[in-house]
Amino acid sequence: QMRNVFGAEIVNALVNGIHFLQIVYLFVVLGSWSVMFAHGYPMMDTSSQVSSYHKYSGYVVFMLCMTSWRRACKAPPGYITENSIMKFDNYPYDNLLYTNKLCPTLHIRKLARSKYDRVSNRHVPRFDHYCGWLNQSVGEENYRYFLFFLLVHAVMVIYGSIVTTLLFYGEIIDKDLHNARFFNVATGAEVIADNMMVFHYLLMTHFYLA
């Protein structure tokens, strides 16, 4: 039944754990942007603190996130074979961490700063780590794409946090919430606003963004 609902490829990937973190990434990032598009963008039309041009810059950041992730997922790290070993033989052995020996699995010379990747069953030059978010090893030929992926997402988090904070601050200013009067539903008593009261108001009014 799950295969009929979600598709055989996704279910098999979940069962095998192959693309699980990629699915989690898409769920978190696309879900977060969906919330911003649905709830944050309408607030920009009336906010005194956030200009509506941030809608367009937001679209740019979103596209950069998706394209940088896709590119990092698809770019191979480079693979050492008997034919390509001379291409990647660029680092000297230090005879401490890296020694001139054969890879016991593939039986080819183990280059300095290279490592056998058990996921792809290949030897990767300048191996850094295996990234589950990309379902890809990070090595010599895709390291730049991985760093760009990290940079774009760091900018996204910082930019999104600043814009969201300014949207909330704009609502406080525009509605003069610090001088507002609230009513206790249980007692019917009038309550003078304080910082905690304003925080709870914003949390309940903009639950998805908060």
JSON list of C-alpha atoms in Angstrom, two decimals:
[
{"chain": "A", "resi": 1, "resn": "GLN", "atom": "CA", "xyz": [0.00, 0.00, 0.00]},
{"chain": "A", "resi": 2, "resn": "MET", "atom": "CA", "xyz": [2.82, 2.43, 0.80]},
{"chain": "A", "resi": 3, "resn": "ARG", "atom": "CA", "xyz": [4.32, 1.77, -2.63]},
{"chain": "A", "resi": 4, "resn": "ASN", "atom": "CA", "xyz": [1.00, 2.72, -4.22]},
{"chain": "A", "resi": 5, "resn": "VAL", "atom": "CA", "xyz": [0.83, 5.97, -2.24]},
{"chain": "A", "resi": 6, "resn": "PHE", "atom": "CA", "xyz": [4.45, 7.16, -2.25]},
{"chain": "A", "resi": 7, "resn": "GLY", "atom": "CA", "xyz": [5.86, 5.21, -5.20]},
{"chain": "A", "resi": 8, "resn": "ALA", "atom": "CA", "xyz": [8.07, 2.14, -5.24]},
{"chain": "A", "resi": 9, "resn": "GLU", "atom": "CA", "xyz": [11.32, 4.09, -5.69]},
{"chain": "A", "resi": 10, "resn": "ILE", "atom": "CA", "xyz": [10.82, 6.27, -2.59]},
{"chain": "A", "resi": 11, "resn": "VAL", "atom": "CA", "xyz": [9.66, 3.36, -0.43]},
{"chain": "A", "resi": 12, "resn": "ASN", "atom": "CA", "xyz": [12.60, 1.20, -1.52]},
{"chain": "A", "resi": 13, "resn": "ALA", "atom": "CA", "xyz": [14.99, 4.04, -0.81]},
{"chain": "A", "resi": 14, "resn": "LEU", "atom": "CA", "xyz": [13.55, 4.45, 2.69]},
{"chain": "A", "resi": 15, "resn": "VAL", "atom": "CA", "xyz": [13.71, 0.73, 3.37]},
{"chain": "A", "resi": 16, "resn": "ASN", "atom": "CA", "xyz": [17.29, 0.49, 2.17]},
{"chain": "A", "resi": 17, "resn": "GLY", "atom": "CA", "xyz": [18.29, 3.78, 3.81]},
{"chain": "A", "resi": 18, "resn": "ILE", "atom": "CA", "xyz": [19.98, 4.94, 0.59]},
{"chain": "A", "resi": 19, "resn": "HIS", "atom": "CA", "xyz": [18.36, 8.33, 0.05]},
{"chain": "A", "resi": 20, "resn": "PHE", "atom": "CA", "xyz": [16.81, 8.80, 3.50]},
{"chain": "A", "resi": 21, "resn": "LEU", "atom": "CA", "xyz": [18.70, 11.98, 4.43]},
{"chain": "A", "resi": 22, "resn": "GLN", "atom": "CA", "xyz": [18.08, 13.46, 0.99]},
{"chain": "A", "resi": 23, "resn": "ILE", "atom": "CA", "xyz": [14.34, 12.96, 1.54]},
{"chain": "A", "resi": 24, "resn": "VAL", "atom": "CA", "xyz": [14.67, 14.56, 4.99]},
{"chain": "A", "resi": 25, "resn": "TYR", "atom": "CA", "xyz": [16.54, 17.49, 3.42]},
{"chain": "A", "resi": 26, "resn": "LEU", "atom": "CA", "xyz": [13.80, 18.06, 0.84]},
{"chain": "A", "resi": 27, "resn": "PHE", "atom": "CA", "xyz": [11.10, 17.76, 3.50]},
{"chain": "A", "resi": 28, "resn": "VAL", "atom": "CA", "xyz": [12.77, 20.32, 5.79]},
{"chain": "A", "resi": 29, "resn": "VAL", "atom": "CA", "xyz": [13.91, 22.83, 3.16]},
{"chain": "A", "resi": 30, "resn": "LEU", "atom": "CA", "xyz": [10.85, 22.71, 0.91]},
{"chain": "A", "resi": 31, "resn": "GLY", "atom": "CA", "xyz": [8.59, 22.70, 3.97]},
{"chain": "A", "resi": 32, "resn": "SER", "atom": "CA", "xyz": [10.33, 25.77, 5.42]},
{"chain": "A", "resi": 33, "resn": "TRP", "atom": "CA", "xyz": [10.15, 27.67, 2.15]},
{"chain": "A", "resi": 34, "resn": "SER", "atom": "CA", "xyz": [6.50, 26.71, 1.71]},
{"chain": "A", "resi": 35, "resn": "VAL", "atom": "CA", "xyz": [5.75, 28.24, 5.11]},
{"chain": "A", "resi": 36, "resn": "MET", "atom": "CA", "xyz": [7.62, 31.42, 4.17]},
{"chain": "A", "resi": 37, "resn": "PHE", "atom": "CA", "xyz": [5.85, 31.71, 0.81]},
{"chain": "A", "resi": 38, "resn": "ALA", "atom": "CA", "xyz": [2.42, 31.08, 2.36]},
{"chain": "A", "resi": 39, "resn": "HIS", "atom": "CA", "xyz": [2.70, 33.05, 5.61]},
{"chain": "A", "resi": 40, "resn": "GLY", "atom": "CA", "xyz": [5.77, 35.30, 5.46]},
{"chain": "A", "resi": 41, "resn": "TYR", "atom": "CA", "xyz": [5.34, 36.81, 2.01]},
{"chain": "A", "resi": 42, "resn": "PRO", "atom": "CA", "xyz": [1.83, 38.23, 2.72]},
{"chain": "A", "resi": 43, "resn": "MET", "atom": "CA", "xyz": [3.26, 39.97, 5.81]},
{"chain": "A", "resi": 44, "resn": "MET", "atom": "CA", "xyz": [5.82, 41.77, 3.63]},
{"chain": "A", "resi": 45, "resn": "ASP", "atom": "CA", "xyz": [3.03, 43.62, 1.81]},
{"chain": "A", "resi": 46, "resn": "THR", "atom": "CA", "xyz": [2.08, 45.53, 4.97]},
{"chain": "A", "resi": 47, "resn": "SER", "atom": "CA", "xyz": [5.28, 45.43, 7.05]},
{"chain": "A", "resi": 48, "resn": "SER", "atom": "CA", "xyz": [7.01, 48.71, 7.83]},
{"chain": "A", "resi": 49, "resn": "GLN", "atom": "CA", "xyz": [10.33, 46.94, 8.41]},
{"chain": "A", "resi": 50, "resn": "VAL", "atom": "CA", "xyz": [10.62, 44.55, 5.44]},
{"chain": "A", "resi": 51, "resn": "SER", "atom": "CA", "xyz": [10.38, 45.80, 1.88]},
{"chain": "A", "resi": 52, "resn": "SER", "atom": "CA", "xyz": [8.46, 43.75, -0.66]},
{"chain": "A", "resi": 53, "resn": "TYR", "atom": "CA", "xyz": [11.59, 43.42, -2.79]},
{"chain": "A", "resi": 54, "resn": "HIS", "atom": "CA", "xyz": [12.66, 40.72, -0.35]},
{"chain": "A", "resi": 55, "resn": "LYS", "atom": "CA", "xyz": [10.08, 38.51, -2.06]},
{"chain": "A", "resi": 56, "resn": "TYR", "atom": "CA", "xyz": [12.23, 38.51, -5.18]},
{"chain": "A", "resi": 57, "resn": "SER", "atom": "CA", "xyz": [15.52, 38.07, -3.34]},
{"chain": "A", "resi": 58, "resn": "GLY", "atom": "CA", "xyz": [13.87, 35.21, -1.46]},
{"chain": "A", "resi": 59, "resn": "TYR", "atom": "CA", "xyz": [13.07, 33.47, -4.74]},
{"chain": "A", "resi": 60, "resn": "VAL", "atom": "CA", "xyz": [16.73, 33.87, -5.77]},
{"chain": "A", "resi": 61, "resn": "VAL", "atom": "CA", "xyz": [17.96, 32.34, -2.50]},
{"chain": "A", "resi": 62, "resn": "PHE", "atom": "CA", "xyz": [15.48, 29.49, -2.86]},
{"chain": "A", "resi": 63, "resn": "MET", "atom": "CA", "xyz": [16.65, 28.70, -6.39]},
{"chain": "A", "resi": 64, "resn": "LEU", "atom": "CA", "xyz": [20.28, 28.87, -5.29]},
{"chain": "A", "resi": 65, "resn": "CYS", "atom": "CA", "xyz": [19.53, 26.40, -2.50]},
{"chain": "A", "resi": 66, "resn": "MET", "atom": "CA", "xyz": [17.92, 23.91, -4.83]},
{"chain": "A", "resi": 67, "resn": "THR", "atom": "CA", "xyz": [20.48, 24.23, -7.62]},
{"chain": "A", "resi": 68, "resn": "SER", "atom": "CA", "xyz": [23.50, 24.09, -5.29]},
{"chain": "A", "resi": 69, "resn": "TRP", "atom": "CA", "xyz": [22.09, 20.98, -3.60]},
{"chain": "A", "resi": 70, "resn": "ARG", "atom": "CA", "xyz": [21.29, 19.33, -6.92]},
{"chain": "A", "resi": 71, "resn": "ARG", "atom": "CA", "xyz": [24.72, 20.15, -8.35]},
{"chain": "A", "resi": 72, "resn": "ALA", "atom": "CA", "xyz": [26.51, 18.85, -5.24]},
{"chain": "A", "resi": 73, "resn": "CYS", "atom": "CA", "xyz": [24.44, 15.66, -5.39]},
{"chain": "A", "resi": 74, "resn": "LYS", "atom": "CA", "xyz": [25.29, 15.02, -9.03]},
{"chain": "A", "resi": 75, "resn": "ALA", "atom": "CA", "xyz": [28.97, 16.04, -9.13]},
{"chain": "A", "resi": 76, "resn": "PRO", "atom": "CA", "xyz": [31.21, 12.95, -8.68]},
{"chain": "A", "resi": 77, "resn": "PRO", "atom": "CA", "xyz": [34.14, 13.25, -6.26]},
{"chain": "A", "resi": 78, "resn": "GLY", "atom": "CA", "xyz": [36.55, 11.64, -8.73]},
{"chain": "A", "resi": 79, "resn": "TYR", "atom": "CA", "xyz": [37.51, 7.99, -8.67]},
{"chain": "A", "resi": 80, "resn": "ILE", "atom": "CA", "xyz": [40.97, 6.47, -8.69]},
{"chain": "A", "resi": 81, "resn": "THR", "atom": "CA", "xyz": [41.45, 3.63, -11.13]},
{"chain": "A", "resi": 82, "resn": "GLU", "atom": "CA", "xyz": [44.45, 2.20, -12.91]},
{"chain": "A", "resi": 83, "resn": "ASN", "atom": "CA", "xyz": [43.73, 4.58, -15.79]},
{"chain": "A", "resi": 84, "resn": "SER", "atom": "CA", "xyz": [43.19, 7.72, -13.71]},
{"chain": "A", "resi": 85, "resn": "ILE", "atom": "CA", "xyz": [45.77, 7.22, -10.95]},
{"chain": "A", "resi": 86, "resn": "MET", "atom": "CA", "xyz": [48.33, 9.54, -12.54]},
{"chain": "A", "resi": 87, "resn": "LYS", "atom": "CA", "xyz": [45.74, 12.32, -12.75]},
{"chain": "A", "resi": 88, "resn": "PHE", "atom": "CA", "xyz": [45.22, 12.34, -8.98]},
{"chain": "A", "resi": 89, "resn": "ASP", "atom": "CA", "xyz": [48.79, 11.59, -7.87]},
{"chain": "A", "resi": 90, "resn": "ASN", "atom": "CA", "xyz": [49.46, 15.16, -6.70]},
{"chain": "A", "resi": 91, "resn": "TYR", "atom": "CA", "xyz": [50.32, 14.86, -3.00]},
{"chain": "A", "resi": 92, "resn": "PRO", "atom": "CA", "xyz": [53.46, 13.50, -1.33]},
{"chain": "A", "resi": 93, "resn": "TYR", "atom": "CA", "xyz": [53.42, 10.72, 1.25]},
{"chain": "A", "resi": 94, "resn": "ASP", "atom": "CA", "xyz": [54.24, 11.88, 4.77]},
{"chain": "A", "resi": 95, "resn": "ASN", "atom": "CA", "xyz": [54.89, 8.32, 5.98]},
{"chain": "A", "resi": 96, "resn": "LEU", "atom": "CA", "xyz": [52.77, 9.07, 9.03]},
{"chain": "A", "resi": 97, "resn": "LEU", "atom": "CA", "xyz": [49.14, 9.27, 7.98]},
{"chain": "A", "resi": 98, "resn": "TYR", "atom": "CA", "xyz": [49.84, 8.42, 4.36]},
{"chain": "A", "resi": 99, "resn": "THR", "atom": "CA", "xyz": [52.19, 5.67, 3.28]},
{"chain": "A", "resi": 100, "resn": "ASN", "atom": "CA", "xyz": [52.90, 4.20, -0.11]},
{"chain": "A", "resi": 101, "resn": "LYS", "atom": "CA", "xyz": [50.92, 0.95, -0.07]},
{"chain": "A", "resi": 102, "resn": "LEU", "atom": "CA", "xyz": [48.23, -0.91, -1.94]},
{"chain": "A", "resi": 103, "resn": "CYS", "atom": "CA", "xyz": [44.53, -0.59, -1.20]},
{"chain": "A", "resi": 104, "resn": "PRO", "atom": "CA", "xyz": [43.63, -4.00, 0.28]},
{"chain": "A", "resi": 105, "resn": "THR", "atom": "CA", "xyz": [40.19, -3.90, -1.37]},
{"chain": "A", "resi": 106, "resn": "LEU", "atom": "CA", "xyz": [40.86, -2.68, -4.90]},
{"chain": "A", "resi": 107, "resn": "HIS", "atom": "CA", "xyz": [44.56, -3.64, -5.03]},
{"chain": "A", "resi": 108, "resn": "ILE", "atom": "CA", "xyz": [45.66, -0.34, -6.53]},
{"chain": "A", "resi": 109, "resn": "ARG", "atom": "CA", "xyz": [48.23, 2.07, -5.10]},
{"chain": "A", "resi": 110, "resn": "LYS", "atom": "CA", "xyz": [46.71, 4.10, -2.28]},
{"chain": "A", "resi": 111, "resn": "LEU", "atom": "CA", "xyz": [47.49, 7.72, -3.06]},
{"chain": "A", "resi": 112, "resn": "ALA", "atom": "CA", "xyz": [48.19, 10.24, -0.32]},
{"chain": "A", "resi": 113, "resn": "ARG", "atom": "CA", "xyz": [44.98, 11.84, 1.02]},
{"chain": "A", "resi": 114, "resn": "SER", "atom": "CA", "xyz": [42.83, 9.23, -0.74]},
{"chain": "A", "resi": 115, "resn": "LYS", "atom": "CA", "xyz": [40.53, 6.70, 0.86]},
{"chain": "A", "resi": 116, "resn": "TYR", "atom": "CA", "xyz": [38.39, 3.74, -0.07]},
{"chain": "A", "resi": 117, "resn": "ASP", "atom": "CA", "xyz": [34.70, 4.66, 0.06]},
{"chain": "A", "resi": 118, "resn": "ARG", "atom": "CA", "xyz": [32.59, 1.72, 1.22]},
{"chain": "A", "resi": 119, "resn": "VAL", "atom": "CA", "xyz": [29.35, 3.23, -0.09]},
{"chain": "A", "resi": 120, "resn": "SER", "atom": "CA", "xyz": [30.43, 3.57, -3.71]},
{"chain": "A", "resi": 121, "resn": "ASN", "atom": "CA", "xyz": [33.04, 0.78, -3.48]},
{"chain": "A", "resi": 122, "resn": "ARG", "atom": "CA", "xyz": [35.58, 3.05, -5.12]},
{"chain": "A", "resi": 123, "resn": "HIS", "atom": "CA", "xyz": [38.76, 4.82, -4.16]},
{"chain": "A", "resi": 124, "resn": "VAL", "atom": "CA", "xyz": [38.25, 8.60, -3.83]},
{"chain": "A", "resi": 125, "resn": "PRO", "atom": "CA", "xyz": [41.08, 11.16, -4.19]},
{"chain": "A", "resi": 126, "resn": "ARG", "atom": "CA", "xyz": [41.43, 13.78, -1.44]},
{"chain": "A", "resi": 127, "resn": "PHE", "atom": "CA", "xyz": [38.56, 12.07, 0.36]},
{"chain": "A", "resi": 128, "resn": "ASP", "atom": "CA", "xyz": [36.88, 14.36, 2.90]},
{"chain": "A", "resi": 129, "resn": "HIS", "atom": "CA", "xyz": [33.78, 12.51, 4.06]},
{"chain": "A", "resi": 130, "resn": "TYR", "atom": "CA", "xyz": [30.61, 10.83, 2.91]},
{"chain": "A", "resi": 131, "resn": "CYS", "atom": "CA", "xyz": [27.69, 13.30, 3.03]},
{"chain": "A", "resi": 132, "resn": "GLY", "atom": "CA", "xyz": [24.29, 11.72, 3.62]},
{"chain": "A", "resi": 133, "resn": "TRP", "atom": "CA", "xyz": [22.48, 14.93, 2.67]},
{"chain": "A", "resi": 134, "resn": "LEU", "atom": "CA", "xyz": [23.98, 14.59, -0.81]},
{"chain": "A", "resi": 135, "resn": "ASN", "atom": "CA", "xyz": [24.17, 10.78, -0.90]},
{"chain": "A", "resi": 136, "resn": "GLN", "atom": "CA", "xyz": [27.64, 11.41, -2.24]},
{"chain": "A", "resi": 137, "resn": "SER", "atom": "CA", "xyz": [31.26, 11.24, -1.20]},
{"chain": "A", "resi": 138, "resn": "VAL", "atom": "CA", "xyz": [33.09, 14.55, -1.04]},
{"chain": "A", "resi": 139, "resn": "GLY", "atom": "CA", "xyz": [36.47, 14.47, -2.74]},
{"chain": "A", "resi": 140, "resn": "GLU", "atom": "CA", "xyz": [38.84, 16.29, -5.03]},
{"chain": "A", "resi": 141, "resn": "GLU", "atom": "CA", "xyz": [36.51, 16.92, -7.97]},
{"chain": "A", "resi": 142, "resn": "ASN", "atom": "CA", "xyz": [33.33, 17.98, -6.13]},
{"chain": "A", "resi": 143, "resn": "TYR", "atom": "CA", "xyz": [34.72, 19.72, -3.05]},
{"chain": "A", "resi": 144, "resn": "ARG", "atom": "CA", "xyz": [34.05, 23.17, -4.53]},
{"chain": "A", "resi": 145, "resn": "TYR", "atom": "CA", "xyz": [30.39, 22.28, -5.12]},
{"chain": "A", "resi": 146, "resn": "PHE", "atom": "CA", "xyz": [30.08, 21.01, -1.56]},
{"chain": "A", "resi": 147, "resn": "LEU", "atom": "CA", "xyz": [31.52, 24.25, -0.15]},
{"chain": "A", "resi": 148, "resn": "PHE", "atom": "CA", "xyz": [29.19, 26.30, -2.35]},
{"chain": "A", "resi": 149, "resn": "PHE", "atom": "CA", "xyz": [26.27, 24.20, -1.09]},
{"chain": "A", "resi": 150, "resn": "LEU", "atom": "CA", "xyz": [27.28, 24.95, 2.53]},
{"chain": "A", "resi": 151, "resn": "LEU", "atom": "CA", "xyz": [27.78, 28.66, 1.81]},
{"chain": "A", "resi": 152, "resn": "VAL", "atom": "CA", "xyz": [24.39, 29.07, 0.13]},
{"chain": "A", "resi": 153, "resn": "HIS", "atom": "CA", "xyz": [22.57, 27.32, 2.96]},
{"chain": "A", "resi": 154, "resn": "ALA", "atom": "CA", "xyz": [24.41, 29.31, 5.62]},
{"chain": "A", "resi": 155, "resn": "VAL", "atom": "CA", "xyz": [23.35, 32.51, 3.83]},
{"chain": "A", "resi": 156, "resn": "MET", "atom": "CA", "xyz": [19.79, 31.15, 3.59]},
{"chain": "A", "resi": 157, "resn": "VAL", "atom": "CA", "xyz": [19.57, 30.51, 7.34]},
{"chain": "A", "resi": 158, "resn": "ILE", "atom": "CA", "xyz": [21.04, 33.91, 8.29]},
{"chain": "A", "resi": 159, "resn": "TYR", "atom": "CA", "xyz": [18.97, 35.81, 5.72]},
{"chain": "A", "resi": 160, "resn": "GLY", "atom": "CA", "xyz": [15.75, 33.99, 6.63]},
{"chain": "A", "resi": 161, "resn": "SER", "atom": "CA", "xyz": [16.30, 34.55, 10.36]},
{"chain": "A", "resi": 162, "resn": "ILE", "atom": "CA", "xyz": [16.88, 38.28, 9.87]},
{"chain": "A", "resi": 163, "resn": "VAL", "atom": "CA", "xyz": [13.82, 38.74, 7.62]},
{"chain": "A", "resi": 164, "resn": "THR", "atom": "CA", "xyz": [11.56, 36.75, 9.96]},
{"chain": "A", "resi": 165, "resn": "THR", "atom": "CA", "xyz": [12.78, 38.72, 12.98]},
{"chain": "A", "resi": 166, "resn": "LEU", "atom": "CA", "xyz": [12.12, 42.00, 11.17]},
{"chain": "A", "resi": 167, "resn": "LEU", "atom": "CA", "xyz": [8.63, 40.83, 10.18]},
{"chain": "A", "resi": 168, "resn": "PHE", "atom": "CA", "xyz": [7.81, 40.15, 13.82]},
{"chain": "A", "resi": 169, "resn": "TYR", "atom": "CA", "xyz": [9.38, 43.44, 14.92]},
{"chain": "A", "resi": 170, "resn": "GLY", "atom": "CA", "xyz": [7.40, 45.27, 12.25]},
{"chain": "A", "resi": 171, "resn": "GLU", "atom": "CA", "xyz": [4.17, 43.79, 13.56]},
{"chain": "A", "resi": 172, "resn": "ILE", "atom": "CA", "xyz": [5.06, 44.89, 17.09]},
{"chain": "A", "resi": 173, "resn": "ILE", "atom": "CA", "xyz": [5.68, 48.44, 15.88]},
{"chain": "A", "resi": 174, "resn": "ASP", "atom": "CA", "xyz": [2.80, 48.65, 13.40]},
{"chain": "A", "resi": 175, "resn": "LYS", "atom": "CA", "xyz": [0.22, 47.33, 15.88]},
{"chain": "A", "resi": 176, "resn": "ASP", "atom": "CA", "xyz": [1.83, 49.04, 18.88]},
{"chain": "A", "resi": 177, "resn": "LEU", "atom": "CA", "xyz": [1.68, 45.74, 20.74]},
{"chain": "A", "resi": 178, "resn": "HIS", "atom": "CA", "xyz": [3.64, 46.97, 23.75]},
{"chain": "A", "resi": 179, "resn": "ASN", "atom": "CA", "xyz": [0.79, 49.38, 24.52]},
{"chain": "A", "resi": 180, "resn": "ALA", "atom": "CA", "xyz": [-1.96, 46.95, 23.62]},
{"chain": "A", "resi": 181, "resn": "ARG", "atom": "CA", "xyz": [-4.50, 45.48, 26.02]},
{"chain": "A", "resi": 182, "resn": "PHE", "atom": "CA", "xyz": [-5.19, 41.78, 26.11]},
{"chain": "A", "resi": 183, "resn": "PHE", "atom": "CA", "xyz": [-8.01, 39.89, 27.80]},
{"chain": "A", "resi": 184, "resn": "ASN", "atom": "CA", "xyz": [-7.70, 36.76, 29.88]},
{"chain": "A", "resi": 185, "resn": "VAL", "atom": "CA", "xyz": [-10.15, 34.32, 28.32]},
{"chain": "A", "resi": 186, "resn": "ALA", "atom": "CA", "xyz": [-10.64, 32.44, 31.59]},
{"chain": "A", "resi": 187, "resn": "THR", "atom": "CA", "xyz": [-11.30, 35.45, 33.84]},
{"chain": "A", "resi": 188, "resn": "GLY", "atom": "CA", "xyz": [-12.26, 38.17, 31.35]},
{"chain": "A", "resi": 189, "resn": "ALA", "atom": "CA", "xyz": [-9.79, 40.51, 33.06]},
{"chain": "A", "resi": 190, "resn": "GLU", "atom": "CA", "xyz": [-7.86, 43.07, 31.05]},
{"chain": "A", "resi": 191, "resn": "VAL", "atom": "CA", "xyz": [-4.13, 42.39, 30.95]},
{"chain": "A", "resi": 192, "resn": "ILE", "atom": "CA", "xyz": [-1.47, 45.00, 30.21]},
{"chain": "A", "resi": 193, "resn": "ALA", "atom": "CA", "xyz": [0.98, 43.83, 27.58]},
{"chain": "A", "resi": 194, "resn": "ASP", "atom": "CA", "xyz": [4.54, 42.95, 28.51]},
{"chain": "A", "resi": 195, "resn": "ASN", "atom": "CA", "xyz": [7.35, 41.30, 26.56]},
{"chain": "A", "resi": 196, "resn": "MET", "atom": "CA", "xyz": [6.20, 37.78, 27.40]},
{"chain": "A", "resi": 197, "resn": "MET", "atom": "CA", "xyz": [2.61, 38.61, 26.46]},
{"chain": "A", "resi": 198, "resn": "VAL", "atom": "CA", "xyz": [3.73, 40.03, 23.11]},
{"chain": "A", "resi": 199, "resn": "PHE", "atom": "CA", "xyz": [5.89, 36.96, 22.53]},
{"chain": "A", "resi": 200, "resn": "HIS", "atom": "CA", "xyz": [2.94, 34.63, 23.17]},
{"chain": "A", "resi": 201, "resn": "TYR", "atom": "CA", "xyz": [0.74, 36.71, 20.87]},
{"chain": "A", "resi": 202, "resn": "LEU", "atom": "CA", "xyz": [3.24, 36.49, 18.01]},
{"chain": "A", "resi": 203, "resn": "LEU", "atom": "CA", "xyz": [3.76, 32.79, 18.67]},
{"chain": "A", "resi": 204, "resn": "MET", "atom": "CA", "xyz": [0.05, 32.02, 18.50]},
{"chain": "A", "resi": 205, "resn": "THR", "atom": "CA", "xyz": [-0.73, 34.38, 15.63]},
{"chain": "A", "resi": 206, "resn": "HIS", "atom": "CA", "xyz": [2.20, 33.27, 13.45]},
{"chain": "A", "resi": 207, "resn": "PHE", "atom": "CA", "xyz": [2.72, 29.76, 14.73]},
{"chain": "A", "resi": 208, "resn": "TYR", "atom": "CA", "xyz": [4.10, 28.41, 11.44]},
{"chain": "A", "resi": 209, "resn": "LEU", "atom": "CA", "xyz": [6.68, 31.16, 11.05]},
{"chain": "A", "resi": 210, "resn": "ALA", "atom": "CA", "xyz": [7.70, 31.06, 14.71]}
]
